[in-house]
PDB file of C-alpha atoms in Angstrom:
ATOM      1  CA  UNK A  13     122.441  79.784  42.883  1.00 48.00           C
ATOM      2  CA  UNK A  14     124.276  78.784  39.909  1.00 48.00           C
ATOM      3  CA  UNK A  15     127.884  80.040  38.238  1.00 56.00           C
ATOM      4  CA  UNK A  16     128.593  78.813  34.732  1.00 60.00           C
ATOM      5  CA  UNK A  17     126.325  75.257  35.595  1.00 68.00           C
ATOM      6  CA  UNK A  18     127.487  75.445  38.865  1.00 75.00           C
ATOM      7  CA  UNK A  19     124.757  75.089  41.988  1.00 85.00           C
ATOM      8  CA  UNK A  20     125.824  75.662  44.986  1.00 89.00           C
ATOM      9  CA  UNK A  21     123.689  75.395  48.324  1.00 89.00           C
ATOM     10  CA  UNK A  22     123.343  77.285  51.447  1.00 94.00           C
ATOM     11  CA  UNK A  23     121.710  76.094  54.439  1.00 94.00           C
ATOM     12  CA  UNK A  24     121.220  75.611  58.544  1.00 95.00           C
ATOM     13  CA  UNK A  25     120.624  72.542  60.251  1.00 94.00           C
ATOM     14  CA  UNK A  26     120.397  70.608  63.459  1.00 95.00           C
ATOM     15  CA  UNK A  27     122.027  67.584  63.879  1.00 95.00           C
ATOM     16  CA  UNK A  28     121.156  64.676  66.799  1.00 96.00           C
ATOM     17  CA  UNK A  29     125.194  65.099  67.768  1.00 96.00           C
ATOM     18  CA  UNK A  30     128.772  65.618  66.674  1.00 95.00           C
ATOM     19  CA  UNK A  31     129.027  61.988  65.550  1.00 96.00           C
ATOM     20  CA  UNK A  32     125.754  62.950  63.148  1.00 95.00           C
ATOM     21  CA  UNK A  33     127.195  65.401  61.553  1.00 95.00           C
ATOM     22  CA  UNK A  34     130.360  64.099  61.187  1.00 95.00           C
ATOM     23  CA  UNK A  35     128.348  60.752  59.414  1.00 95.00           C
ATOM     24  CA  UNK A  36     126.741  63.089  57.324  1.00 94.00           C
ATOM     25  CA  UNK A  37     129.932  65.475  56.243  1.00 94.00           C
ATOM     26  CA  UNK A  38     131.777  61.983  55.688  1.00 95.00           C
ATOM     27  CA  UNK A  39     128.617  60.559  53.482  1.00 94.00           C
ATOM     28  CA  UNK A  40     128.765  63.859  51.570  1.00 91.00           C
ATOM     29  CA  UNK A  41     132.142  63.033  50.672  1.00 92.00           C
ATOM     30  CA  UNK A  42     131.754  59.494  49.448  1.00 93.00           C
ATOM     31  CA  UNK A  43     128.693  60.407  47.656  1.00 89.00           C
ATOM     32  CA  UNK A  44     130.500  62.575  45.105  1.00 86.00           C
ATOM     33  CA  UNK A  45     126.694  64.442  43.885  1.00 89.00           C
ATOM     34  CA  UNK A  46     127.355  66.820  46.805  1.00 90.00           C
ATOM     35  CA  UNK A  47     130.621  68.432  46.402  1.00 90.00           C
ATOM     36  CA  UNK A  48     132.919  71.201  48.442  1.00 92.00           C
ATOM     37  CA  UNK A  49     130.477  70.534  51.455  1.00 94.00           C
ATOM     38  CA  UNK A  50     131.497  72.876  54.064  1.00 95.00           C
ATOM     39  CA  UNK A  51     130.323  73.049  57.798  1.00 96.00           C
ATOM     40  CA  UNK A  52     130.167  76.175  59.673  1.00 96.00           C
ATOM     41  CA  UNK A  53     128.995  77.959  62.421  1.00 97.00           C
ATOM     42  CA  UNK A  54     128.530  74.839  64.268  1.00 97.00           C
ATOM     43  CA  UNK A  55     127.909  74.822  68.220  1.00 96.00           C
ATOM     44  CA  UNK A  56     126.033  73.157  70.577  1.00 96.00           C
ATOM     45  CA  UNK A  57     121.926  74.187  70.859  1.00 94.00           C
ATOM     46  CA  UNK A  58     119.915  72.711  73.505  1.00 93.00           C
ATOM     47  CA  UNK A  59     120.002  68.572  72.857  1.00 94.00           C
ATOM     48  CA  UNK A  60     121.545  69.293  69.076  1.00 95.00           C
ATOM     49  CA  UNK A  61     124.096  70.448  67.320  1.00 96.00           C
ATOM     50  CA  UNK A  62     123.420  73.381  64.568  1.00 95.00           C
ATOM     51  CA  UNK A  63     125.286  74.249  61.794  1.00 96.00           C
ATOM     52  CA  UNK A  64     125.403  76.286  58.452  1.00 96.00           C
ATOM     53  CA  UNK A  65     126.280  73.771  54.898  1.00 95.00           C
ATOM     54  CA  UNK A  66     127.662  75.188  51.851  1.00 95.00           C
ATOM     55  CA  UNK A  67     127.933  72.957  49.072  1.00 94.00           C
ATOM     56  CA  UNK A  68     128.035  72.581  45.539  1.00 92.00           C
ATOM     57  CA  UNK A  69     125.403  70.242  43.884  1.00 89.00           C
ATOM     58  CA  UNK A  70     125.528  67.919  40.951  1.00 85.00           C
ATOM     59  CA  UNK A  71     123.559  69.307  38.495  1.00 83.00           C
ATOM     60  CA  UNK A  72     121.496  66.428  38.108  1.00 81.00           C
ATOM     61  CA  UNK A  73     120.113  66.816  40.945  1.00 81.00           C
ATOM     62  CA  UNK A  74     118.338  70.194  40.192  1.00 79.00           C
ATOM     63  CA  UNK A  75     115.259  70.576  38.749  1.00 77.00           C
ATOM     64  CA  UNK A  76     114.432  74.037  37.589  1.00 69.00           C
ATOM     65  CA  UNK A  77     111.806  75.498  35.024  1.00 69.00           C
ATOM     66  CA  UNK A  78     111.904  79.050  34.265  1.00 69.00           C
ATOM     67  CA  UNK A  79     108.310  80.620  34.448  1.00 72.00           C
ATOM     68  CA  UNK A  80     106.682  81.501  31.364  1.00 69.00           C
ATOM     69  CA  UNK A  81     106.675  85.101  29.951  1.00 64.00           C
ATOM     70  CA  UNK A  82     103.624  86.503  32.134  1.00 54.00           C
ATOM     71  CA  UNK A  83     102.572  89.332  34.602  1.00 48.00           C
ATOM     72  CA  UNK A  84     103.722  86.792  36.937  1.00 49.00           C
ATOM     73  CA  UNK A  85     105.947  88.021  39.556  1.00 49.00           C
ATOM     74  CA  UNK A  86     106.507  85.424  41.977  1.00 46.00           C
ATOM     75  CA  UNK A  87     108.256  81.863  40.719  1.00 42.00           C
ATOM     76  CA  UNK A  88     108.200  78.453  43.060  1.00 42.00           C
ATOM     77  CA  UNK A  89     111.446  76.082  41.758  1.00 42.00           C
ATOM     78  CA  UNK A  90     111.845  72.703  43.388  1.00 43.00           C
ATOM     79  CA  UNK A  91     115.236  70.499  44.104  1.00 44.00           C
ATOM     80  CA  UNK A  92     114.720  66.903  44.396  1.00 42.00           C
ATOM     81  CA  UNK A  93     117.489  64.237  45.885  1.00 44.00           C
ATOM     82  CA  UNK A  94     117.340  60.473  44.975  1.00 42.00           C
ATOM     83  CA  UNK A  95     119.796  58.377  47.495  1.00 43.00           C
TER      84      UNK A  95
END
């Protein structure tokens, strides 16, 4: 999703533990290309720990084409990450 250049990402995960996920949130925050990274939902599911992550991306790291002008009405776009 995107808001004036904006993209912002929603997602669910499982992590190995608390101590992942807290790695992970404080990588996130070092990094600076993932931005606003928020945690939710998060509770204990059999051996892991699941949560929800919104964030905002930087831009670069979004690749999107639009598809061309067709009968078309299904469209595929892919994100990449570098580390």
């Amino acid at each position: 999703e995107t808001d004036a250049g904006r993209v912002t990402v929603e997602a669910n995960g499982l992590a190995k533990s608390f101590n992942a996920l807290a790695a992970t949130s404080d990588a996130f925050a070092k990094d600076g290309r993932i931005k606003d990274a928020i945690f939710s939902g998060i509770k204990v599911q059999g051996n892991a720990v699941a949560f929800t992550l919104s964030a905002s991306l930087d831009p670069s790291l979004v690749a999107f084409a639009a598809p061309a002008a067709s009968s078309v009405t299904t469209s595929t776009s892919t994100a990449t990450t570098t580390p």
